[in-house]
Short mmCIF file of C-alpha atoms and ligand atoms in Angstrom, two decimals:
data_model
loop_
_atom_site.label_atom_id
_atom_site.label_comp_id
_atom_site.label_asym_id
_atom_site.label_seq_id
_atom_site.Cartn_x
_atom_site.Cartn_y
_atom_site.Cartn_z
CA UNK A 1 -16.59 40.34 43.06
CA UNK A 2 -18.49 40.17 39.97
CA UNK A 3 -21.37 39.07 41.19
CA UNK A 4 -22.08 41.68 44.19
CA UNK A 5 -24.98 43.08 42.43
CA UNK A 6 -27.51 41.92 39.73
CA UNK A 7 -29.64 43.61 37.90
CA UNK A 8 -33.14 42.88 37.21
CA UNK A 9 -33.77 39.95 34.80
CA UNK A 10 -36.99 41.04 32.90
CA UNK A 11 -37.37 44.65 32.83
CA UNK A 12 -40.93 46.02 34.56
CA UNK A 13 -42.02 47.63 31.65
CA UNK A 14 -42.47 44.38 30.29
CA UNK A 15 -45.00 42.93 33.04
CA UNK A 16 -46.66 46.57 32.59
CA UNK A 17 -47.09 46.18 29.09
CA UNK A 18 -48.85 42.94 29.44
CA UNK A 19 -50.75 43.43 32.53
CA UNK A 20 -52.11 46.96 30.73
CA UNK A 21 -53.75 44.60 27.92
CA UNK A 22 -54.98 41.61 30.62
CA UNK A 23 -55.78 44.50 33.56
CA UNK A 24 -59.06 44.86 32.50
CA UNK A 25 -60.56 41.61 31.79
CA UNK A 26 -58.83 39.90 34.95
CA UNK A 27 -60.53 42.67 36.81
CA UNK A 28 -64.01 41.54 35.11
CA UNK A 29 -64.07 38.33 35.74
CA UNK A 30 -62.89 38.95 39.48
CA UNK A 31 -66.12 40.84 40.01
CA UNK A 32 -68.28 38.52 38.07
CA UNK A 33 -66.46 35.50 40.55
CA UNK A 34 -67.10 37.75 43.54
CA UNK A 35 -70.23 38.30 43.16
CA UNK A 36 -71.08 34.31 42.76
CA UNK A 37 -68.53 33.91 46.22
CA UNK A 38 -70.72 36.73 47.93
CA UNK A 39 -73.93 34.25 47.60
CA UNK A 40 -72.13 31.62 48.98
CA UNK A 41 -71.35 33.89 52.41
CA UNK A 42 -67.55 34.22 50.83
CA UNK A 43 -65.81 37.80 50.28
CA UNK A 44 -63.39 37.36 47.64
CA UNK A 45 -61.08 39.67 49.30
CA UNK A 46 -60.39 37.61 52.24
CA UNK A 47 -59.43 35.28 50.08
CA UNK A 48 -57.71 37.26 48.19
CA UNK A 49 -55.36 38.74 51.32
CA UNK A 50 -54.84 35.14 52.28
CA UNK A 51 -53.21 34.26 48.36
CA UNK A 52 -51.27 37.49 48.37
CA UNK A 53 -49.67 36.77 51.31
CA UNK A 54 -49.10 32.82 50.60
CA UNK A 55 -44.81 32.40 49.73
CA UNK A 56 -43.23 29.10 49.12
CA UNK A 57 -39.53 28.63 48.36
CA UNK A 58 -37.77 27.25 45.05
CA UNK A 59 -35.41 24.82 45.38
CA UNK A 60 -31.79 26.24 43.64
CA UNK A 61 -31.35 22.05 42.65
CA UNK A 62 -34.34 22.53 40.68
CA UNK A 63 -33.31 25.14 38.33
CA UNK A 64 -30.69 23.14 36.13
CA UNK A 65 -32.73 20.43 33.75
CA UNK A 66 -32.59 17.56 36.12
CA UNK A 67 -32.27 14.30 34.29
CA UNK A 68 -32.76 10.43 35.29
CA UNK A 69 -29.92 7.79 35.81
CA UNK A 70 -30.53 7.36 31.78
CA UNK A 71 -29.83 10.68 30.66
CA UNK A 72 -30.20 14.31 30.93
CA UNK A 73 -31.17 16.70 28.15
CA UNK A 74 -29.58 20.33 28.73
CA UNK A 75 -31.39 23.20 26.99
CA UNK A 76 -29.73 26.33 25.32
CA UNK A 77 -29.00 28.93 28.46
CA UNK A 78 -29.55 26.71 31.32
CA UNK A 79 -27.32 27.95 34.41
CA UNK A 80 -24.16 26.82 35.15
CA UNK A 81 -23.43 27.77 39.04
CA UNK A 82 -25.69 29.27 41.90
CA UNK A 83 -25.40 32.74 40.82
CA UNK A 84 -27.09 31.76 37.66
CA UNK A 85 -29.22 29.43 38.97
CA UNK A 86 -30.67 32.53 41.45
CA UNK A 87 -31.04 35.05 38.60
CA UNK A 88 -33.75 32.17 37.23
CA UNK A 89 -35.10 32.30 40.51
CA UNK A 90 -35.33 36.23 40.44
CA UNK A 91 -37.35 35.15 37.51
CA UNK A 92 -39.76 33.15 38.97
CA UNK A 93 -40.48 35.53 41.35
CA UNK A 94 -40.06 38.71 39.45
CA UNK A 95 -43.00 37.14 37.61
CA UNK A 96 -45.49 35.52 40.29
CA UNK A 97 -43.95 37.22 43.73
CA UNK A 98 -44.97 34.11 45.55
CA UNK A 99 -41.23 32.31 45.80
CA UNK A 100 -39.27 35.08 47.61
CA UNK A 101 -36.44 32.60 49.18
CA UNK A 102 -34.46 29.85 47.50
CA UNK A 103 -33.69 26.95 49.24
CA UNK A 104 -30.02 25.49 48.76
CA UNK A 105 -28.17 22.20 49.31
CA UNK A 106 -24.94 21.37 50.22
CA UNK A 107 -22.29 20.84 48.52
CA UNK A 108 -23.78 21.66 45.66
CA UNK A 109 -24.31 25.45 46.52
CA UNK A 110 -20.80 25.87 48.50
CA UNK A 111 -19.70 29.18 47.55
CA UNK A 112 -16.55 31.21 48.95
CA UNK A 113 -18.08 34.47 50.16
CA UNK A 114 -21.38 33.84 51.74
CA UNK A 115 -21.79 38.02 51.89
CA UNK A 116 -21.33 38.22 48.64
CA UNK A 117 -24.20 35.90 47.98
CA UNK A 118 -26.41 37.31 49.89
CA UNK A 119 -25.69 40.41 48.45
CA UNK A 120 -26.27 39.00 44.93
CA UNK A 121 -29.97 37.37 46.35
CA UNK A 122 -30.92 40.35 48.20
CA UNK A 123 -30.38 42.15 44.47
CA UNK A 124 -32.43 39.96 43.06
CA UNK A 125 -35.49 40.64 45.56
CA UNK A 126 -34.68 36.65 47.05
CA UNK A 127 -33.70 35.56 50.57
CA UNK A 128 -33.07 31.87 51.37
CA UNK A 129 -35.29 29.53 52.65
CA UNK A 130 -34.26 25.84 54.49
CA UNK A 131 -30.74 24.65 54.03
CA UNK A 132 -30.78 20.62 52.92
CA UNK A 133 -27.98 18.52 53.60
CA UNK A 134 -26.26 15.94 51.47
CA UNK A 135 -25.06 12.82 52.76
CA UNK A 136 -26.27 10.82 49.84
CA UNK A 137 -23.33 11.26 48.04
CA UNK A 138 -19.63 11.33 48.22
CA UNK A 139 -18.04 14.46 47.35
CA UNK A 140 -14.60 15.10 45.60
CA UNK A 141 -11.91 14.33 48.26
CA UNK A 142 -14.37 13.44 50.94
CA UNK A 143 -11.85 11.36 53.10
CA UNK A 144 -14.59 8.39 54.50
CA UNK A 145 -17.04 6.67 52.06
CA UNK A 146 -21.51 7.38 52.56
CA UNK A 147 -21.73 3.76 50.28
CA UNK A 148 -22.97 1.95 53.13
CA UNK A 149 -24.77 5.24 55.07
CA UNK A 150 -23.78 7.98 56.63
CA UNK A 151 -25.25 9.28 60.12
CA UNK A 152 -26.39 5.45 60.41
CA UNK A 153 -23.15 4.09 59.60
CA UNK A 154 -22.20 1.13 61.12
CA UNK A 155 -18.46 3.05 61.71
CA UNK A 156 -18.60 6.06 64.20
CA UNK A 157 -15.85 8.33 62.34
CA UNK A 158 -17.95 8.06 58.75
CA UNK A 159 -20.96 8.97 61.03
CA UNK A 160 -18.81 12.14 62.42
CA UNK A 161 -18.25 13.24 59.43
CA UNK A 162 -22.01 13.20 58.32
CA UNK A 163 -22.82 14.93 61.74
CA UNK A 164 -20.39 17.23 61.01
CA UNK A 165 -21.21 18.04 57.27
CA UNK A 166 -24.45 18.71 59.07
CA UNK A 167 -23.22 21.29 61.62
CA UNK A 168 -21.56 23.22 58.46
CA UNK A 169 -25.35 23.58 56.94
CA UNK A 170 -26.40 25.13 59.96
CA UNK A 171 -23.51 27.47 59.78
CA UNK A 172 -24.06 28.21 56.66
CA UNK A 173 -27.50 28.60 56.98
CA UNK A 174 -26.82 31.37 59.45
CA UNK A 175 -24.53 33.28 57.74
CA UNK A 176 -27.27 33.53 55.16
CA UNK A 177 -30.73 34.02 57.42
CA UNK A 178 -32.54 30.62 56.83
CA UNK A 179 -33.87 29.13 59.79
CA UNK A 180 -34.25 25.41 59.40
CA UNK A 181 -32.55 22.18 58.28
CA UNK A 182 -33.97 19.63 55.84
CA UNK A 183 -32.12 16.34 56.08
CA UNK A 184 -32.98 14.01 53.78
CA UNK A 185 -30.62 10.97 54.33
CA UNK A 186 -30.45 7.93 51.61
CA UNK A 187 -29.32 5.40 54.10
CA UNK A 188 -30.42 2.18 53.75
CA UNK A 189 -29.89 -1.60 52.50
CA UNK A 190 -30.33 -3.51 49.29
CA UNK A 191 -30.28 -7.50 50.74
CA UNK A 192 -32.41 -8.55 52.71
CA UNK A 193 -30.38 -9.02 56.46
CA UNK A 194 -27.66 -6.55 55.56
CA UNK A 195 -29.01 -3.59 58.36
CA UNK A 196 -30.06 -4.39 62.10
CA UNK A 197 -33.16 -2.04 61.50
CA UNK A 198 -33.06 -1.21 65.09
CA UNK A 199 -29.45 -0.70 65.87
CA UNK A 200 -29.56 1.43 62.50
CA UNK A 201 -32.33 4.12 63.73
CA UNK A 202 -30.66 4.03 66.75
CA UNK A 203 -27.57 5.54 65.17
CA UNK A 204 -29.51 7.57 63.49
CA UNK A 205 -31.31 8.63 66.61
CA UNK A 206 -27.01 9.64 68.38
CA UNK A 207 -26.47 11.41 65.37
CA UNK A 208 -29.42 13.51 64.88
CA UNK A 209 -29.21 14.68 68.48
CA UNK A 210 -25.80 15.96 68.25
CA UNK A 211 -26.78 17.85 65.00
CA UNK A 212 -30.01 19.11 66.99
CA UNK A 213 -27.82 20.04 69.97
CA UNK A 214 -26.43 22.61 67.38
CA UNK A 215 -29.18 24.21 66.31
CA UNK A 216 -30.20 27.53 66.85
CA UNK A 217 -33.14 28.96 69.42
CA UNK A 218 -34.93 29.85 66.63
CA UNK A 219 -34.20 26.99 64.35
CA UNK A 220 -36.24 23.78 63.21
CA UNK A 221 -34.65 20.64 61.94
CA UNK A 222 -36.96 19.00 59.02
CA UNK A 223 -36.81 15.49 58.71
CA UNK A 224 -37.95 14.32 55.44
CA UNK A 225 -38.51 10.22 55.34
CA UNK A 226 -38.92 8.53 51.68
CA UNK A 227 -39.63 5.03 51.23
CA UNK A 228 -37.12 3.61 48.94
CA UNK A 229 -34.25 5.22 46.67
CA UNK A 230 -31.18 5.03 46.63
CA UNK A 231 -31.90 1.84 48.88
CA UNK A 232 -34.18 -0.72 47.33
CA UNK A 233 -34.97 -2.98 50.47
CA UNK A 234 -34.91 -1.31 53.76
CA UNK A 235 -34.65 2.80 54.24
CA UNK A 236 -33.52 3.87 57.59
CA UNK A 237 -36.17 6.66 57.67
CA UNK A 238 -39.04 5.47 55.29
CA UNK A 239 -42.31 6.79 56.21
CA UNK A 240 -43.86 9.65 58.32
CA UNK A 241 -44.35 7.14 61.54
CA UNK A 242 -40.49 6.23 61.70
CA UNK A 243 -40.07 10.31 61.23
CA UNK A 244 -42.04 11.35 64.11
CA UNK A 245 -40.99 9.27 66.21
CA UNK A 246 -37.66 10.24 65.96
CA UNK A 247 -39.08 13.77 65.80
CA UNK A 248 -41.08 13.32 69.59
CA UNK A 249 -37.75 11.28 70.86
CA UNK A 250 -35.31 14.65 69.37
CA UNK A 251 -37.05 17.52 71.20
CA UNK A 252 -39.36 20.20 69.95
CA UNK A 253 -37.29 21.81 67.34
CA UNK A 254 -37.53 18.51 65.28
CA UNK A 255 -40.14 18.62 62.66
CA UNK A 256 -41.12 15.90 59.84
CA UNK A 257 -41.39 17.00 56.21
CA UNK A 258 -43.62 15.52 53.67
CA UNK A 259 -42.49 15.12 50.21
CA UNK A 260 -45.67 14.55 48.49
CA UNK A 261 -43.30 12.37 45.93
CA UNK A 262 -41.88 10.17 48.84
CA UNK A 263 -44.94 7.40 49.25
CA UNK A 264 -45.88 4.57 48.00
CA UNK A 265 -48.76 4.46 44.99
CA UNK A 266 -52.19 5.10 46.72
CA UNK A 267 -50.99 6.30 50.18
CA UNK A 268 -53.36 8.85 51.77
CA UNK A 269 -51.14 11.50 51.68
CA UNK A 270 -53.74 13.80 53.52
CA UNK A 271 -54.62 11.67 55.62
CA UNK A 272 -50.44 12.14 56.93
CA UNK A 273 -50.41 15.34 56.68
CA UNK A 274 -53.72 15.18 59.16
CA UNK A 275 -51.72 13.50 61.62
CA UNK A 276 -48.48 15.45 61.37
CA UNK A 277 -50.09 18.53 61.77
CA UNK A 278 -52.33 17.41 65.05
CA UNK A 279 -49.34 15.99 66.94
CA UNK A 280 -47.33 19.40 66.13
CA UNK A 281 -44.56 18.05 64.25
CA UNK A 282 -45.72 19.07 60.24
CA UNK A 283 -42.52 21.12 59.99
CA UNK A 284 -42.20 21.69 56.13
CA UNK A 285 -43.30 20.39 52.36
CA UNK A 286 -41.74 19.35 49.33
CA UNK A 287 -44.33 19.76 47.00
CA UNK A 288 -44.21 17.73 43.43
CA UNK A 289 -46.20 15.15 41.62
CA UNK A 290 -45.81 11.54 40.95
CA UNK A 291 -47.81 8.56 39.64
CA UNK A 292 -44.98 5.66 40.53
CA UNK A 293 -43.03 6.90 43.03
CA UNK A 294 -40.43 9.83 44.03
CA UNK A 295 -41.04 11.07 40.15
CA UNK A 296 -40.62 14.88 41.24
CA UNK A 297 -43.57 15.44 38.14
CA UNK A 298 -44.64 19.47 38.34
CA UNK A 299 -46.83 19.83 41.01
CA UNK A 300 -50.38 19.47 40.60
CA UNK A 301 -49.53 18.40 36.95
CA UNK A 302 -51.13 14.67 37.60
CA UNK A 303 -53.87 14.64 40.48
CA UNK A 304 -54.72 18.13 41.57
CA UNK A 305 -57.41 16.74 43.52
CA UNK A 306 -55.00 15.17 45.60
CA UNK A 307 -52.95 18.40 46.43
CA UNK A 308 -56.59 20.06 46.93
CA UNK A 309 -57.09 17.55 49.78
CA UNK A 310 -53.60 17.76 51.28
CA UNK A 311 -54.69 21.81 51.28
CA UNK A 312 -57.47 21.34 52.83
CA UNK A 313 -55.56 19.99 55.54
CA UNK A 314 -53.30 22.53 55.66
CA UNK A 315 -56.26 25.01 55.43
CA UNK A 316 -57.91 23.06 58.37
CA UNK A 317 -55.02 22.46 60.60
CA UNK A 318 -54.94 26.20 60.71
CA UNK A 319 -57.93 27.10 61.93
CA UNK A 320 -57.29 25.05 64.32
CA UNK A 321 -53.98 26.38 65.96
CA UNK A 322 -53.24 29.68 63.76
CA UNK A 323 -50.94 30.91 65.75
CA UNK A 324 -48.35 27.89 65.92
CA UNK A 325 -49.17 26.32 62.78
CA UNK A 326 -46.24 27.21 60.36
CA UNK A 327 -44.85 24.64 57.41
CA UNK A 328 -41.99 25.55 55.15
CA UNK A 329 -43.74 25.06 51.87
CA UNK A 330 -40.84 24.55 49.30
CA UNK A 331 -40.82 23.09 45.89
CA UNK A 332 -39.15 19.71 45.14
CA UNK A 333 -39.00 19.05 41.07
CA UNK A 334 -36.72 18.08 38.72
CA UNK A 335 -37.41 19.08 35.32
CA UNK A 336 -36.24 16.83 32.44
CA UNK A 337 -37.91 18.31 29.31
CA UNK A 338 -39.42 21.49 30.01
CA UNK A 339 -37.71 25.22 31.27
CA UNK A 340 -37.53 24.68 34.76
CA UNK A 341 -39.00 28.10 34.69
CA UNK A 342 -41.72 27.72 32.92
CA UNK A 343 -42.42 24.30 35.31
CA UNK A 344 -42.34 26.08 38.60
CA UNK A 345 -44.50 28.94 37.55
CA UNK A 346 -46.93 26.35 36.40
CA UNK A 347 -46.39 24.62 39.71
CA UNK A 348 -46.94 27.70 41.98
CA UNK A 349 -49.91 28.80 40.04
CA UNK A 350 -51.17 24.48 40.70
CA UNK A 351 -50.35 25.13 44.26
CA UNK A 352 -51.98 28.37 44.31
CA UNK A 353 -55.10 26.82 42.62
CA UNK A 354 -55.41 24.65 45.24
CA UNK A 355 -54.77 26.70 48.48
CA UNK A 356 -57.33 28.98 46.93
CA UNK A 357 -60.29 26.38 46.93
CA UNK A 358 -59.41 24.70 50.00
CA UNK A 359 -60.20 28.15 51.39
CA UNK A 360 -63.64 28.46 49.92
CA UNK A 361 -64.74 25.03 51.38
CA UNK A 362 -67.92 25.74 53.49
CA UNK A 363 -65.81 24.34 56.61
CA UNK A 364 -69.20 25.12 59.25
CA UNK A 365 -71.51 22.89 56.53
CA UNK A 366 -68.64 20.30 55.83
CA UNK A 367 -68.65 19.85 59.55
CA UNK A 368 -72.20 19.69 59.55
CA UNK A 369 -72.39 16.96 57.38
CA UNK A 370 -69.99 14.81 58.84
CA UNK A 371 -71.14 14.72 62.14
CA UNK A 372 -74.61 13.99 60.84
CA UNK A 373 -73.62 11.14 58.90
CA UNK A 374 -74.46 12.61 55.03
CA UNK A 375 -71.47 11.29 53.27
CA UNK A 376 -72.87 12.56 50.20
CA UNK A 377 -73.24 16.01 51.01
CA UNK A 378 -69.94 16.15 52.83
CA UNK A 379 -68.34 15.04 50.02
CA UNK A 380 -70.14 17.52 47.72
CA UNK A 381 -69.32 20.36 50.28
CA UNK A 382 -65.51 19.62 49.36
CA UNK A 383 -65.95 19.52 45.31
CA UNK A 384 -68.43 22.56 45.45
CA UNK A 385 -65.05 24.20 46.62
CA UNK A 386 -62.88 21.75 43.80
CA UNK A 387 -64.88 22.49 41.02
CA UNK A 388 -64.89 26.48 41.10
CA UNK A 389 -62.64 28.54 38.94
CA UNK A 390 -60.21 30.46 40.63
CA UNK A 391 -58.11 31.96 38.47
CA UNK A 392 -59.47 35.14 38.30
CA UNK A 393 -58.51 35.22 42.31
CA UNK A 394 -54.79 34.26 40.95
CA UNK A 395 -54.99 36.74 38.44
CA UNK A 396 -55.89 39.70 40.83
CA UNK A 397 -53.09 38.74 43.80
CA UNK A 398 -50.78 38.80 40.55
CA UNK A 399 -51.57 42.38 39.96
CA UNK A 400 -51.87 43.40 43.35
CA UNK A 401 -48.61 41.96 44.00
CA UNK A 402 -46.70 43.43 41.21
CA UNK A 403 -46.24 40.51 39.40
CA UNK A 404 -47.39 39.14 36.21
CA UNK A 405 -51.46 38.18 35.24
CA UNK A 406 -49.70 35.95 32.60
CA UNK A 407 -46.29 34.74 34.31
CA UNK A 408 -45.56 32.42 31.20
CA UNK A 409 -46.61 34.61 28.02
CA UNK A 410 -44.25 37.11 29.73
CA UNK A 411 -41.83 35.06 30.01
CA UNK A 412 -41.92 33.26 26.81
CA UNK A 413 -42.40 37.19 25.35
CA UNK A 414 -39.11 37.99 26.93
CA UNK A 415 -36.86 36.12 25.24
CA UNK A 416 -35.19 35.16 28.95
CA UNK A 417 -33.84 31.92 27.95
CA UNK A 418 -32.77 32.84 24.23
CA UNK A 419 -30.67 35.66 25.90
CA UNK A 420 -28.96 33.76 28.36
CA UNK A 421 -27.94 31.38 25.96
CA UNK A 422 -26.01 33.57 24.04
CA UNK A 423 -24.19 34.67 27.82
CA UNK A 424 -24.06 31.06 29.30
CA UNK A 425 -21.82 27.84 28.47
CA UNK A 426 -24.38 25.25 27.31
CA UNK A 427 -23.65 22.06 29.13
CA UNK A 428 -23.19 18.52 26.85
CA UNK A 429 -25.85 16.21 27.11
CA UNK A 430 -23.63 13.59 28.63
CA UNK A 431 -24.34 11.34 31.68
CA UNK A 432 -27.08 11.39 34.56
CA UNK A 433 -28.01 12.38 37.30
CA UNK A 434 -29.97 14.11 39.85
CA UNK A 435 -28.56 17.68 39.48
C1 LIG B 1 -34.50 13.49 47.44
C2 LIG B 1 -35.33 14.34 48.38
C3 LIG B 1 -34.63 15.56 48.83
C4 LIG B 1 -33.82 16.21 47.76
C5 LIG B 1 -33.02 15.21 46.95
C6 LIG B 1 -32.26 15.88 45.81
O1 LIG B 1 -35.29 12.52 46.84
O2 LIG B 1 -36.54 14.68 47.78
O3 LIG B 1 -35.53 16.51 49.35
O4 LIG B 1 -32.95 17.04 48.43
O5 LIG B 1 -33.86 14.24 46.45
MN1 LIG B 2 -37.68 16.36 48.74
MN1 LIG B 3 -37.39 13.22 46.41
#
């Protein structure tokens, strides 16, 4: 049981110490921003309450140094199992109290004592977010092979044991308070003529309903469609139109997730999540960043405009229905040559950056505008909101919150990484891989 409780991983004397020397220039340039919001009809507070109170989860998968099929780099103090893996997490949110729940995926984060986990999270000030299931892989002594699918499989006891692999998420999920599914499935084909695209989906379609049938009143299933990878020709659920229609034919509970990675170059991303979100079936995000393809870059990292527009979405879709309209916002990364620390703080503040100025769009002008035909002044509505600096917003909800103004000059102050190198194996820098 040596992992029942955990203590803090950076003391609070050190975020004191450095918000004490930040405190009072954050808390200028707040008032100087607020006063410029004020003349545009915006108090800064409001926004403010609405940043505080914005959470999205951390994906446990994302805290070892990820790697591609060429290689993986392992720094000095990376973690070696989930309990390590969550005191990083502790870290992130220790230090920006915006990522309060981990998601985890199985296998990878099987443990034996599921109490004892949560006792260890709940320690570290973390609960858990959606549970993801893995079917894209075989596992040690897994007794049928996922090489040509799983809950599509063309044989019904391979697809039993996907269904089934599926069911044990949702216990496990249970045990530990999450309240939703992702499944992310890698089925596919490589040639041309080798999957019946129908009879495929519609095998998907039997599967997913007996792994819906187990759900939970309160639970969502998220299905999460990518267009290619592992399969190179045909992917059984490849974009967000195959996803809701499975979601519409499943029942209520069945949600589509957007990976902002999982499109082709150029896609309208927004325009999806536009859609999704009218129909009632945007259930969850994977945010990331990518100029190719599903190249889980840091979020916000390569076109920050574009995650301003899907937030403006978000920030619309709302309005609209405020009390129904609820996405799992999680973060979907894999970090080959940075901390992964460092890269989701960066990410969350990106994020952050971007929910905040989709909130200051003038939504009653940018209405105006479009229903009077201005293009022009529709479109400057939007980057009137784009082009305004936020941070000091970021800054304040950081010290409000009781996190850090400077997440990463604490942390790099700390000496987090150093330390836990000295106290953790350090993994060879052998093979690939996504984990
Ligand atoms: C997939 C997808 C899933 C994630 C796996 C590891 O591309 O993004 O969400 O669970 O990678
Ligand atoms: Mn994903
Ligand atoms: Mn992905």
């Amino acid at each position: 049981m040596r992992h029942v409780v955990a203590t803090p991983v950076i003391t609070p004397d050190q975020i004191d110490a450095s918000n004490a020397r930040l405190e009072a220039e954050a808390v200028r340039d707040y008032a100087h921003l607020g006063e410029q919001l004020a003349r545009r009809g915006v108090d800064i507070e409001d926004i403010l309450a609405d940043i505080m109170a914005f959470k999205v989860a951390v994906p446990s998968w994302g805290m070892g140094t990820g790697g591609t099929r060429f290689g993986r780099y392992p720094i000095a103090g990376g973690p070696n199992n989930l309990f390590e893996k969550l005191e990083d997490c502790a870290v992130i949110q220790q230090l920006t109290k915006a990522t309060p729940r981990v998601s985890l995926h199985f296998p990878w984060d099987k443990v034996k004592d599921y109490d004892e986990l949560k006792g260890f999270a709940a320690s570290l000030d973390l609960g858990f977010d959606a549970v993801n299931s893995n079917t894209f892989q075989d596992q040690a002594g897994q007794s049928l092979s996922y090489k040509f699918g799983s809950l599509t499989h063309a044989d019904a006891p391979t697809r039993q044991q996907a269904i089934e692999h599926n069911l044990e998420c949702i216990e496990i999920g249970q045990k530990l308070d999450a309240k939703a599914l992702t499944v992310w499935l890698g089925d596919g084909s490589n040639f041309a003529g080798q999957s019946d695209f129908t009879r495929a989906l519609e095998r998907y379609l039997d599967s997913m309903a007996v792994v819906y049938a187990g759900l939970p009143d309160d639970w969502r299933v998220f299905m999460e469609h990518k267009l290619y990878e592992p399969a190179f020709y045909s992917t059984v659920i490849q974009d967000w139109g195959t996803s809701i229609l499975c979601a519409q034919k499943l029942g209520p509970k069945a949600q589509c997730l957007v990976d902002l990675g999982h499109h082709a170059p150029n896609v309208n991303i927004e325009m999806i999540v536009a859609r999704l979100a009218q129909f009632g079936k945007l259930g969850g995000f994977h945010f990331n960043d990518s100029k190719y393809g599903d190249d889980d870059l840091d979020a916000g990292s390569v076109n920050p405009f574009q995650l301003f527009l899907v937030f403006n979405e978000l920030v619309e879709a709302k309005g609209r229905d405020p009390q129904c309209f609820d996405p799992a916002y999680m973060l979907d990364q894999s970090h080959n040559i940075t901390d992964p620390i460092e890269s989701l703080m960066m990410s969350v503040n990106s994020i952050l950056q971007a929910f905040t100025k989709a909130l200051l769009i003038d939504r009653v002008a940018l209405r105006g505008h479009q229903d009077g035909n201005d293009p022009l002044m529709a479109h400057a509505t939007l980057k009137e909101a784009y082009d305004t600096d936020v941070r000091p917003i970021l800054k304040i909800a950081r010290l409000r919150t009781g996190a850090a103004i400077d997440p990463l000059g604490v942390y790099r102050a700390s000496g987090y990484r150093a330390q836990k190198a000295a106290i953790r194996v350090t993994q060879g820098a052998t093979g690939g891989g996504i984990v």
